[in-house]
PDB file of C-alpha atoms in Angstrom:
ATOM      1  CA  UNK A  18     -18.952 -47.507   3.080  1.00 43.00           C
ATOM      2  CA  UNK A  19     -17.187 -46.899  -0.242  1.00 40.00           C
ATOM      3  CA  UNK A  20     -19.763 -44.280  -1.221  1.00 44.00           C
ATOM      4  CA  UNK A  21     -19.348 -42.538   2.138  1.00 42.00           C
ATOM      5  CA  UNK A  22     -15.585 -42.503   1.705  1.00 39.00           C
ATOM      6  CA  UNK A  23     -15.972 -41.051  -1.782  1.00 40.00           C
ATOM      7  CA  UNK A  24     -18.264 -38.329  -0.484  1.00 41.00           C
ATOM      8  CA  UNK A  25     -15.724 -37.412   2.156  1.00 39.00           C
ATOM      9  CA  UNK A  26     -12.951 -37.395  -0.415  1.00 38.00           C
ATOM     10  CA  UNK A  27     -15.017 -35.298  -2.802  1.00 38.00           C
ATOM     11  CA  UNK A  28     -15.676 -32.752  -0.093  1.00 39.00           C
ATOM     12  CA  UNK A  29     -11.998 -32.618   0.762  1.00 38.00           C
ATOM     13  CA  UNK A  30     -10.459 -29.382  -0.434  1.00 33.00           C
ATOM     14  CA  UNK A  31      -7.176 -31.130  -1.171  1.00 34.00           C
ATOM     15  CA  UNK A  32      -5.292 -28.034  -0.052  1.00 34.00           C
ATOM     16  CA  UNK A  33      -1.642 -29.047  -0.302  1.00 32.00           C
ATOM     17  CA  UNK A  34      -0.874 -27.364   2.944  1.00 35.00           C
ATOM     18  CA  UNK A  35      -2.818 -27.731   6.221  1.00 38.00           C
ATOM     19  CA  UNK A  36      -2.809 -24.096   7.217  1.00 35.00           C
ATOM     20  CA  UNK A  37      -6.413 -23.806   8.292  1.00 37.00           C
ATOM     21  CA  UNK A  38      -6.548 -20.930  10.743  1.00 39.00           C
ATOM     22  CA  UNK A  39      -9.273 -21.304  13.345  1.00 44.00           C
ATOM     23  CA  UNK A  40      -7.806 -19.051  16.033  1.00 49.00           C
ATOM     24  CA  UNK A  41      -7.942 -15.282  16.045  1.00 63.00           C
ATOM     25  CA  UNK A  42      -4.984 -13.492  14.488  1.00 74.00           C
ATOM     26  CA  UNK A  43      -2.105 -12.891  16.908  1.00 81.00           C
ATOM     27  CA  UNK A  44       0.709 -10.372  16.652  1.00 88.00           C
ATOM     28  CA  UNK A  45       4.092 -12.095  16.432  1.00 92.00           C
ATOM     29  CA  UNK A  46       7.559 -10.595  16.255  1.00 94.00           C
ATOM     30  CA  UNK A  47       9.788 -12.977  14.288  1.00 95.00           C
ATOM     31  CA  UNK A  48      13.521 -12.484  14.685  1.00 96.00           C
ATOM     32  CA  UNK A  49      16.260 -14.747  13.461  1.00 95.00           C
ATOM     33  CA  UNK A  50      19.416 -15.441  11.527  1.00 97.00           C
ATOM     34  CA  UNK A  51      20.373 -17.069   8.248  1.00 96.00           C
ATOM     35  CA  UNK A  52      23.758 -18.854   8.327  1.00 97.00           C
ATOM     36  CA  UNK A  53      25.697 -21.582   6.545  1.00 95.00           C
ATOM     37  CA  UNK A  54      27.017 -24.773   8.102  1.00 92.00           C
ATOM     38  CA  UNK A  55      30.228 -22.994   9.150  1.00 94.00           C
ATOM     39  CA  UNK A  56      28.237 -20.373  11.046  1.00 95.00           C
ATOM     40  CA  UNK A  57      28.857 -17.556   8.569  1.00 97.00           C
ATOM     41  CA  UNK A  58      25.966 -15.156   7.779  1.00 97.00           C
ATOM     42  CA  UNK A  59      24.114 -15.547   4.478  1.00 96.00           C
ATOM     43  CA  UNK A  60      22.135 -13.061   2.444  1.00 96.00           C
ATOM     44  CA  UNK A  61      18.937 -14.519   1.026  1.00 94.00           C
ATOM     45  CA  UNK A  62      15.189 -14.434   1.417  1.00 93.00           C
ATOM     46  CA  UNK A  63      12.603 -15.289   4.048  1.00 93.00           C
ATOM     47  CA  UNK A  64       9.080 -16.132   2.919  1.00 89.00           C
ATOM     48  CA  UNK A  65       6.056 -16.477   5.185  1.00 90.00           C
ATOM     49  CA  UNK A  66       3.036 -18.469   4.003  1.00 84.00           C
ATOM     50  CA  UNK A  67      -0.349 -18.513   5.683  1.00 81.00           C
ATOM     51  CA  UNK A  68      -3.895 -19.569   4.749  1.00 71.00           C
ATOM     52  CA  UNK A  69      -6.366 -16.777   5.602  1.00 68.00           C
ATOM     53  CA  UNK A  70      -8.416 -18.477   4.114  1.00 62.00           C
ATOM     54  CA  UNK A  71      -6.576 -18.476   0.749  1.00 64.00           C
ATOM     55  CA  UNK A  72      -2.830 -18.906   0.507  1.00 70.00           C
ATOM     56  CA  UNK A  73      -0.966 -15.646   1.141  1.00 80.00           C
ATOM     57  CA  UNK A  74       2.797 -15.270   0.712  1.00 82.00           C
ATOM     58  CA  UNK A  75       4.997 -12.429   1.948  1.00 88.00           C
ATOM     59  CA  UNK A  76       8.697 -12.186   1.088  1.00 90.00           C
ATOM     60  CA  UNK A  77      11.492 -10.433   2.997  1.00 94.00           C
ATOM     61  CA  UNK A  78      15.086  -9.957   1.891  1.00 95.00           C
ATOM     62  CA  UNK A  79      17.911 -10.845   4.273  1.00 96.00           C
ATOM     63  CA  UNK A  80      21.058  -8.718   3.856  1.00 96.00           C
ATOM     64  CA  UNK A  81      24.689  -9.781   4.287  1.00 95.00           C
ATOM     65  CA  UNK A  82      24.429  -9.636   8.097  1.00 97.00           C
ATOM     66  CA  UNK A  83      22.182 -12.703   7.901  1.00 97.00           C
ATOM     67  CA  UNK A  84      19.757 -11.152  10.394  1.00 97.00           C
ATOM     68  CA  UNK A  85      16.059 -10.539   9.874  1.00 95.00           C
ATOM     69  CA  UNK A  86      13.036  -9.298  11.782  1.00 95.00           C
ATOM     70  CA  UNK A  87       9.357  -9.355  10.840  1.00 92.00           C
ATOM     71  CA  UNK A  88       6.344  -8.220  12.867  1.00 91.00           C
ATOM     72  CA  UNK A  89       2.811  -8.994  11.792  1.00 87.00           C
ATOM     73  CA  UNK A  90      -0.570 -10.470  12.605  1.00 85.00           C
ATOM     74  CA  UNK A  91      -0.772 -14.181  11.816  1.00 84.00           C
ATOM     75  CA  UNK A  92      -3.840 -16.407  11.915  1.00 80.00           C
ATOM     76  CA  UNK A  93      -3.557 -20.162  12.492  1.00 84.00           C
ATOM     77  CA  UNK A  94      -0.552 -22.197  11.430  1.00 86.00           C
ATOM     78  CA  UNK A  95       1.964 -20.670   9.080  1.00 88.00           C
ATOM     79  CA  UNK A  96       5.316 -21.534   7.527  1.00 87.00           C
ATOM     80  CA  UNK A  97       8.599 -19.636   7.475  1.00 92.00           C
ATOM     81  CA  UNK A  98      10.742 -20.625   4.488  1.00 88.00           C
ATOM     82  CA  UNK A  99      14.416 -19.643   4.178  1.00 92.00           C
ATOM     83  CA  UNK A 100      16.434 -19.670   0.946  1.00 89.00           C
ATOM     84  CA  UNK A 101      19.894 -18.513  -0.135  1.00 92.00           C
ATOM     85  CA  UNK A 102      21.750 -18.960  -3.430  1.00 89.00           C
ATOM     86  CA  UNK A 103      23.986 -22.059  -3.585  1.00 89.00           C
ATOM     87  CA  UNK A 104      22.394 -23.474  -0.430  1.00 91.00           C
ATOM     88  CA  UNK A 105      19.577 -25.913   0.246  1.00 86.00           C
ATOM     89  CA  UNK A 106      16.435 -24.231   1.576  1.00 85.00           C
ATOM     90  CA  UNK A 107      14.813 -24.894   4.956  1.00 85.00           C
ATOM     91  CA  UNK A 108      11.496 -24.214   6.596  1.00 84.00           C
ATOM     92  CA  UNK A 109       9.799 -24.026   9.963  1.00 88.00           C
ATOM     93  CA  UNK A 110       6.116 -24.643  10.720  1.00 87.00           C
ATOM     94  CA  UNK A 111       4.783 -22.283  13.386  1.00 90.00           C
ATOM     95  CA  UNK A 112       1.775 -23.755  15.229  1.00 89.00           C
ATOM     96  CA  UNK A 113      -1.533 -21.987  15.701  1.00 85.00           C
ATOM     97  CA  UNK A 114      -1.754 -19.992  18.905  1.00 85.00           C
ATOM     98  CA  UNK A 115       1.829 -18.733  18.822  1.00 90.00           C
ATOM     99  CA  UNK A 116       2.131 -15.129  19.984  1.00 87.00           C
ATOM    100  CA  UNK A 117       4.758 -12.642  21.147  1.00 91.00           C
ATOM    101  CA  UNK A 118       8.428 -12.926  20.203  1.00 93.00           C
ATOM    102  CA  UNK A 119       9.609 -15.912  18.169  1.00 94.00           C
ATOM    103  CA  UNK A 120      13.298 -16.630  17.489  1.00 95.00           C
ATOM    104  CA  UNK A 121      14.034 -18.695  14.361  1.00 95.00           C
ATOM    105  CA  UNK A 122      17.635 -19.433  13.388  1.00 96.00           C
ATOM    106  CA  UNK A 123      18.217 -21.174  10.059  1.00 96.00           C
ATOM    107  CA  UNK A 124      21.372 -23.107   9.147  1.00 95.00           C
ATOM    108  CA  UNK A 125      21.491 -23.908   5.402  1.00 92.00           C
ATOM    109  CA  UNK A 126      23.664 -26.654   3.965  1.00 88.00           C
ATOM    110  CA  UNK A 127      25.417 -26.297   0.614  1.00 90.00           C
ATOM    111  CA  UNK A 128      23.411 -27.021  -2.516  1.00 90.00           C
ATOM    112  CA  UNK A 129      24.024 -27.429  -6.230  1.00 91.00           C
ATOM    113  CA  UNK A 130      22.159 -26.733  -9.464  1.00 91.00           C
ATOM    114  CA  UNK A 131      20.409 -29.703 -11.041  1.00 91.00           C
ATOM    115  CA  UNK A 132      19.274 -30.269 -14.631  1.00 95.00           C
ATOM    116  CA  UNK A 133      16.919 -32.825 -16.105  1.00 96.00           C
ATOM    117  CA  UNK A 134      14.381 -33.499 -18.838  1.00 98.00           C
ATOM    118  CA  UNK A 135      10.712 -34.460 -18.951  1.00 98.00           C
ATOM    119  CA  UNK A 136       9.773 -36.731 -21.867  1.00 98.00           C
ATOM    120  CA  UNK A 137       6.728 -38.590 -23.141  1.00 96.00           C
ATOM    121  CA  UNK A 138       6.558 -42.329 -23.733  1.00 94.00           C
ATOM    122  CA  UNK A 139       8.273 -41.932 -27.139  1.00 96.00           C
ATOM    123  CA  UNK A 140      11.184 -39.972 -25.667  1.00 96.00           C
ATOM    124  CA  UNK A 141      10.079 -36.570 -26.972  1.00 97.00           C
ATOM    125  CA  UNK A 142      10.642 -33.577 -24.721  1.00 98.00           C
ATOM    126  CA  UNK A 143       7.516 -32.194 -23.051  1.00 98.00           C
ATOM    127  CA  UNK A 144       7.483 -28.367 -22.944  1.00 98.00           C
ATOM    128  CA  UNK A 145       5.903 -26.082 -20.343  1.00 97.00           C
ATOM    129  CA  UNK A 146       5.754 -28.729 -17.599  1.00 97.00           C
ATOM    130  CA  UNK A 147       5.949 -27.442 -14.023  1.00 94.00           C
ATOM    131  CA  UNK A 148       8.645 -29.116 -11.909  1.00 94.00           C
ATOM    132  CA  UNK A 149       9.165 -28.897  -8.151  1.00 89.00           C
ATOM    133  CA  UNK A 150      11.494 -30.572  -5.671  1.00 88.00           C
ATOM    134  CA  UNK A 151      10.371 -32.240  -2.432  1.00 84.00           C
ATOM    135  CA  UNK A 152      12.965 -33.242   0.143  1.00 80.00           C
ATOM    136  CA  UNK A 153      12.248 -36.548   1.915  1.00 71.00           C
ATOM    137  CA  UNK A 154      14.789 -36.857   4.720  1.00 69.00           C
ATOM    138  CA  UNK A 155      14.271 -39.726   7.180  1.00 65.00           C
ATOM    139  CA  UNK A 156      12.217 -38.741  10.250  1.00 63.00           C
ATOM    140  CA  UNK A 157      11.851 -35.145   9.061  1.00 63.00           C
ATOM    141  CA  UNK A 158       8.794 -33.369   7.630  1.00 58.00           C
ATOM    142  CA  UNK A 159       8.584 -33.170   3.838  1.00 61.00           C
ATOM    143  CA  UNK A 160      10.204 -29.922   2.674  1.00 61.00           C
ATOM    144  CA  UNK A 161       9.907 -28.058  -0.602  1.00 59.00           C
ATOM    145  CA  UNK A 162      12.734 -26.379  -2.467  1.00 58.00           C
ATOM    146  CA  UNK A 163      10.465 -23.765  -4.050  1.00 56.00           C
ATOM    147  CA  UNK A 164       7.600 -21.850  -2.470  1.00 51.00           C
ATOM    148  CA  UNK A 165       5.227 -19.707  -4.493  1.00 54.00           C
ATOM    149  CA  UNK A 166       7.158 -20.082  -7.765  1.00 63.00           C
ATOM    150  CA  UNK A 167       7.135 -22.594 -10.610  1.00 73.00           C
ATOM    151  CA  UNK A 168      10.064 -23.853 -12.665  1.00 89.00           C
ATOM    152  CA  UNK A 169       8.999 -24.921 -16.169  1.00 94.00           C
ATOM    153  CA  UNK A 170      10.538 -27.054 -18.883  1.00 97.00           C
ATOM    154  CA  UNK A 171      11.713 -25.431 -22.105  1.00 97.00           C
ATOM    155  CA  UNK A 172      10.690 -26.392 -25.646  1.00 97.00           C
ATOM    156  CA  UNK A 173      12.740 -29.601 -25.455  1.00 97.00           C
ATOM    157  CA  UNK A 174      11.456 -30.608 -22.032  1.00 98.00           C
ATOM    158  CA  UNK A 175      14.636 -29.529 -20.204  1.00 98.00           C
ATOM    159  CA  UNK A 176      14.682 -27.834 -16.814  1.00 96.00           C
ATOM    160  CA  UNK A 177      17.172 -26.364 -14.359  1.00 94.00           C
ATOM    161  CA  UNK A 178      16.514 -26.186 -10.622  1.00 89.00           C
ATOM    162  CA  UNK A 179      18.976 -24.226  -8.530  1.00 87.00           C
ATOM    163  CA  UNK A 180      20.421 -24.914  -5.070  1.00 86.00           C
ATOM    164  CA  UNK A 181      19.246 -28.492  -4.509  1.00 88.00           C
ATOM    165  CA  UNK A 182      20.574 -30.094  -1.337  1.00 86.00           C
ATOM    166  CA  UNK A 183      23.643 -32.342  -1.647  1.00 89.00           C
ATOM    167  CA  UNK A 184      23.152 -35.891  -0.316  1.00 88.00           C
ATOM    168  CA  UNK A 185      19.585 -35.027   0.679  1.00 85.00           C
ATOM    169  CA  UNK A 186      16.856 -37.479  -0.494  1.00 87.00           C
ATOM    170  CA  UNK A 187      14.385 -35.765  -2.815  1.00 89.00           C
ATOM    171  CA  UNK A 188      11.685 -36.305  -5.429  1.00 89.00           C
ATOM    172  CA  UNK A 189      10.966 -34.194  -8.522  1.00 92.00           C
ATOM    173  CA  UNK A 190       7.234 -33.655  -9.080  1.00 91.00           C
ATOM    174  CA  UNK A 191       6.002 -32.917 -12.607  1.00 94.00           C
ATOM    175  CA  UNK A 192       2.719 -31.469 -13.842  1.00 94.00           C
ATOM    176  CA  UNK A 193       2.690 -31.297 -17.642  1.00 96.00           C
ATOM    177  CA  UNK A 194      -0.104 -29.959 -19.865  1.00 95.00           C
ATOM    178  CA  UNK A 195      -2.617 -32.720 -20.716  1.00 95.00           C
ATOM    179  CA  UNK A 196      -0.987 -35.237 -18.336  1.00 95.00           C
ATOM    180  CA  UNK A 197      -1.852 -36.384 -14.828  1.00 92.00           C
ATOM    181  CA  UNK A 198       0.862 -35.490 -12.291  1.00 90.00           C
ATOM    182  CA  UNK A 199       3.995 -37.638 -12.175  1.00 91.00           C
ATOM    183  CA  UNK A 200       7.130 -37.904 -10.056  1.00 90.00           C
ATOM    184  CA  UNK A 201      10.692 -39.086 -10.430  1.00 92.00           C
ATOM    185  CA  UNK A 202      11.988 -41.889  -8.298  1.00 90.00           C
ATOM    186  CA  UNK A 203      13.514 -40.881  -4.975  1.00 88.00           C
ATOM    187  CA  UNK A 204      17.014 -39.497  -5.531  1.00 89.00           C
ATOM    188  CA  UNK A 205      20.055 -38.450  -3.502  1.00 89.00           C
ATOM    189  CA  UNK A 206      22.832 -36.734  -5.463  1.00 88.00           C
ATOM    190  CA  UNK A 207      26.438 -36.502  -4.279  1.00 91.00           C
ATOM    191  CA  UNK A 208      28.464 -33.348  -4.829  1.00 91.00           C
ATOM    192  CA  UNK A 209      29.256 -32.879  -8.518  1.00 90.00           C
ATOM    193  CA  UNK A 210      26.400 -35.055  -9.817  1.00 88.00           C
ATOM    194  CA  UNK A 211      23.930 -32.590 -11.252  1.00 90.00           C
ATOM    195  CA  UNK A 212      22.232 -34.367 -14.177  1.00 94.00           C
ATOM    196  CA  UNK A 213      19.113 -36.470 -13.649  1.00 94.00           C
ATOM    197  CA  UNK A 214      17.739 -39.355 -15.647  1.00 94.00           C
ATOM    198  CA  UNK A 215      14.820 -38.434 -17.909  1.00 96.00           C
ATOM    199  CA  UNK A 216      11.463 -38.316 -16.158  1.00 96.00           C
ATOM    200  CA  UNK A 217       9.098 -40.306 -18.390  1.00 96.00           C
ATOM    201  CA  UNK A 218       5.402 -39.451 -18.302  1.00 96.00           C
ATOM    202  CA  UNK A 219       2.710 -42.093 -18.569  1.00 93.00           C
ATOM    203  CA  UNK A 220      -0.508 -41.984 -20.592  1.00 95.00           C
ATOM    204  CA  UNK A 221      -2.195 -38.592 -21.120  1.00 96.00           C
ATOM    205  CA  UNK A 222      -5.043 -37.710 -18.818  1.00 95.00           C
ATOM    206  CA  UNK A 223      -8.663 -37.290 -19.790  1.00 97.00           C
ATOM    207  CA  UNK A 224     -10.127 -34.130 -21.294  1.00 97.00           C
ATOM    208  CA  UNK A 225     -13.469 -33.049 -19.842  1.00 98.00           C
ATOM    209  CA  UNK A 226     -15.623 -30.314 -21.409  1.00 98.00           C
ATOM    210  CA  UNK A 227     -18.467 -29.048 -19.241  1.00 98.00           C
ATOM    211  CA  UNK A 228     -21.301 -26.993 -20.719  1.00 97.00           C
ATOM    212  CA  UNK A 229     -23.588 -25.053 -18.390  1.00 97.00           C
ATOM    213  CA  UNK A 230     -27.169 -24.375 -19.505  1.00 97.00           C
ATOM    214  CA  UNK A 231     -30.001 -22.559 -17.758  1.00 95.00           C
ATOM    215  CA  UNK A 232     -33.497 -23.996 -17.365  1.00 92.00           C
ATOM    216  CA  UNK A 233     -34.345 -22.712 -20.848  1.00 94.00           C
ATOM    217  CA  UNK A 234     -31.352 -24.614 -22.271  1.00 95.00           C
ATOM    218  CA  UNK A 235     -29.477 -21.375 -22.994  1.00 96.00           C
ATOM    219  CA  UNK A 236     -25.702 -21.413 -22.490  1.00 97.00           C
ATOM    220  CA  UNK A 237     -24.552 -19.501 -19.396  1.00 96.00           C
ATOM    221  CA  UNK A 238     -21.185 -17.716 -19.382  1.00 96.00           C
ATOM    222  CA  UNK A 239     -19.037 -16.706 -16.431  1.00 96.00           C
ATOM    223  CA  UNK A 240     -20.080 -19.600 -14.185  1.00 96.00           C
ATOM    224  CA  UNK A 241     -17.436 -21.213 -11.969  1.00 96.00           C
ATOM    225  CA  UNK A 242     -17.184 -24.966 -12.545  1.00 97.00           C
ATOM    226  CA  UNK A 243     -15.304 -27.244 -10.175  1.00 97.00           C
ATOM    227  CA  UNK A 244     -13.854 -30.623 -11.152  1.00 97.00           C
ATOM    228  CA  UNK A 245     -12.924 -33.011  -8.337  1.00 95.00           C
ATOM    229  CA  UNK A 246     -11.062 -36.202  -9.209  1.00 94.00           C
ATOM    230  CA  UNK A 247     -11.033 -39.098  -6.764  1.00 90.00           C
ATOM    231  CA  UNK A 248      -7.701 -38.939  -4.867  1.00 82.00           C
ATOM    232  CA  UNK A 249      -7.984 -42.540  -3.671  1.00 77.00           C
ATOM    233  CA  UNK A 250      -5.254 -43.538  -6.127  1.00 65.00           C
ATOM    234  CA  UNK A 251      -2.727 -41.119  -4.670  1.00 67.00           C
ATOM    235  CA  UNK A 252       0.132 -43.085  -3.135  1.00 64.00           C
ATOM    236  CA  UNK A 253       1.972 -42.269   0.076  1.00 62.00           C
ATOM    237  CA  UNK A 254       4.904 -41.067  -2.046  1.00 64.00           C
ATOM    238  CA  UNK A 255       2.841 -38.013  -3.031  1.00 63.00           C
ATOM    239  CA  UNK A 256       2.718 -36.758   0.561  1.00 64.00           C
ATOM    240  CA  UNK A 257       3.648 -33.103   0.627  1.00 66.00           C
ATOM    241  CA  UNK A 258       3.331 -32.541  -3.121  1.00 76.00           C
ATOM    242  CA  UNK A 259       2.039 -29.170  -4.241  1.00 72.00           C
ATOM    243  CA  UNK A 260       1.564 -30.294  -7.848  1.00 79.00           C
ATOM    244  CA  UNK A 261      -0.381 -33.536  -7.589  1.00 80.00           C
ATOM    245  CA  UNK A 262      -3.397 -31.879  -6.021  1.00 79.00           C
ATOM    246  CA  UNK A 263      -3.614 -29.248  -8.769  1.00 83.00           C
ATOM    247  CA  UNK A 264      -4.807 -31.980 -11.133  1.00 86.00           C
ATOM    248  CA  UNK A 265      -7.248 -33.483  -8.633  1.00 89.00           C
ATOM    249  CA  UNK A 266      -9.001 -30.193  -7.924  1.00 91.00           C
ATOM    250  CA  UNK A 267      -9.509 -27.953 -10.965  1.00 94.00           C
ATOM    251  CA  UNK A 268     -11.622 -24.843 -11.402  1.00 94.00           C
ATOM    252  CA  UNK A 269     -12.617 -22.792 -14.451  1.00 96.00           C
ATOM    253  CA  UNK A 270     -15.092 -20.214 -15.775  1.00 97.00           C
ATOM    254  CA  UNK A 271     -17.486 -20.948 -18.616  1.00 97.00           C
ATOM    255  CA  UNK A 272     -16.921 -19.108 -21.900  1.00 97.00           C
ATOM    256  CA  UNK A 273     -19.441 -17.138 -23.923  1.00 95.00           C
ATOM    257  CA  UNK A 274     -20.638 -20.512 -25.252  1.00 96.00           C
ATOM    258  CA  UNK A 275     -21.138 -21.818 -21.719  1.00 96.00           C
ATOM    259  CA  UNK A 276     -18.171 -24.211 -21.956  1.00 97.00           C
ATOM    260  CA  UNK A 277     -15.095 -24.854 -19.850  1.00 98.00           C
ATOM    261  CA  UNK A 278     -12.405 -27.460 -20.588  1.00 98.00           C
ATOM    262  CA  UNK A 279     -10.345 -29.409 -18.065  1.00 97.00           C
ATOM    263  CA  UNK A 280      -7.274 -31.324 -19.240  1.00 96.00           C
ATOM    264  CA  UNK A 281      -4.866 -33.776 -17.660  1.00 95.00           C
ATOM    265  CA  UNK A 282      -7.679 -35.204 -15.536  1.00 95.00           C
ATOM    266  CA  UNK A 283      -6.493 -38.324 -13.669  1.00 93.00           C
ATOM    267  CA  UNK A 284      -8.350 -41.503 -14.671  1.00 94.00           C
ATOM    268  CA  UNK A 285     -11.061 -42.688 -12.305  1.00 94.00           C
ATOM    269  CA  UNK A 286     -14.131 -41.171 -10.696  1.00 96.00           C
ATOM    270  CA  UNK A 287     -14.797 -37.456 -10.967  1.00 97.00           C
ATOM    271  CA  UNK A 288     -17.413 -34.948  -9.856  1.00 97.00           C
ATOM    272  CA  UNK A 289     -18.200 -31.842 -11.902  1.00 98.00           C
ATOM    273  CA  UNK A 290     -20.104 -29.195  -9.977  1.00 97.00           C
ATOM    274  CA  UNK A 291     -21.527 -25.695 -10.184  1.00 97.00           C
ATOM    275  CA  UNK A 292     -22.650 -23.866  -7.071  1.00 92.00           C
ATOM    276  CA  UNK A 293     -24.328 -20.484  -6.842  1.00 88.00           C
ATOM    277  CA  UNK A 294     -26.259 -18.633  -4.166  1.00 87.00           C
ATOM    278  CA  UNK A 295     -29.449 -20.094  -5.655  1.00 88.00           C
ATOM    279  CA  UNK A 296     -28.529 -23.741  -6.033  1.00 91.00           C
ATOM    280  CA  UNK A 297     -26.093 -26.527  -6.888  1.00 94.00           C
ATOM    281  CA  UNK A 298     -25.858 -28.929  -9.813  1.00 96.00           C
ATOM    282  CA  UNK A 299     -23.346 -31.727 -10.190  1.00 96.00           C
ATOM    283  CA  UNK A 300     -22.656 -34.934 -12.076  1.00 97.00           C
ATOM    284  CA  UNK A 301     -20.570 -37.984 -11.214  1.00 97.00           C
ATOM    285  CA  UNK A 302     -18.633 -39.659 -14.007  1.00 97.00           C
ATOM    286  CA  UNK A 303     -15.755 -42.048 -14.654  1.00 97.00           C
ATOM    287  CA  UNK A 304     -12.976 -41.151 -17.075  1.00 97.00           C
ATOM    288  CA  UNK A 305     -10.147 -43.126 -18.647  1.00 96.00           C
ATOM    289  CA  UNK A 306      -6.683 -42.082 -19.839  1.00 95.00           C
ATOM    290  CA  UNK A 307      -6.904 -40.146 -23.111  1.00 95.00           C
ATOM    291  CA  UNK A 308     -10.700 -39.989 -23.078  1.00 97.00           C
ATOM    292  CA  UNK A 309     -12.655 -36.943 -24.286  1.00 97.00           C
ATOM    293  CA  UNK A 310     -15.799 -36.526 -22.216  1.00 98.00           C
ATOM    294  CA  UNK A 311     -18.552 -33.928 -22.599  1.00 98.00           C
ATOM    295  CA  UNK A 312     -20.845 -33.126 -19.668  1.00 98.00           C
ATOM    296  CA  UNK A 313     -23.875 -30.860 -19.481  1.00 97.00           C
ATOM    297  CA  UNK A 314     -24.863 -29.251 -16.182  1.00 97.00           C
ATOM    298  CA  UNK A 315     -28.252 -27.528 -16.012  1.00 96.00           C
ATOM    299  CA  UNK A 316     -29.135 -24.673 -13.676  1.00 95.00           C
ATOM    300  CA  UNK A 317     -32.746 -25.501 -12.888  1.00 90.00           C
ATOM    301  CA  UNK A 318     -33.290 -22.616 -10.483  1.00 87.00           C
TER     302      UNK A 318
END
């Protein structure tokens, strides 16, 4: 049973967003408003995200009237995300099969800018780490502050995220170079509290170098290699994270020497795989924190 579960997990695409469109594209006219809690119009931005089959994002500016209208063909489920400066963002999931005219009215609560720092176990700042906010309000779907963009830490590990909801429970996800993904504890900041405790990363992840050889043992360049890490260790607190799954599903092209390197690999079971029109080769391995592992995959076709 464990092996069957692992096979199912390995086959899982780990797409952070279940936007798999199985229905034919339908034309939808989306009309709506963007307002604050007092009912006043806001200028801002509407973003529409759909998976067709890869993630596609389209952005539309909302002027000072707070009104917007978009007409397009949409396949399967998609998300409408609304954002305005100094206000917490909001989103709406539109189910597959929706067609015709759709009215969507967003009311955005006030937000505030938030600053924090990502550090290693010795307290040193970690640069170039991606940070994202997930809202976790009781009995509401997980919501993301940012869509389609990354905020990154500076050379001292510091970051600034704008327009975070006030008194809204949230988590800060972190994906730092050479580290498995991490998250802050769940937070809820009152008005005027804008500085977070340091987010401390754990042990570095594994480094995996895959070399691809042909049946004559000659290095092959330009081959896509996939690394799948076992997501069984993901806790329920990672639900809705866009960053955690980046580390559990990695992809790269081999160099002129036939090599590709994956870093920050979470400890545990992994599969490395190449797949072409002529055949598939893969290897199962187990990695530990901080380990350097070299794998050779041979194309025997």
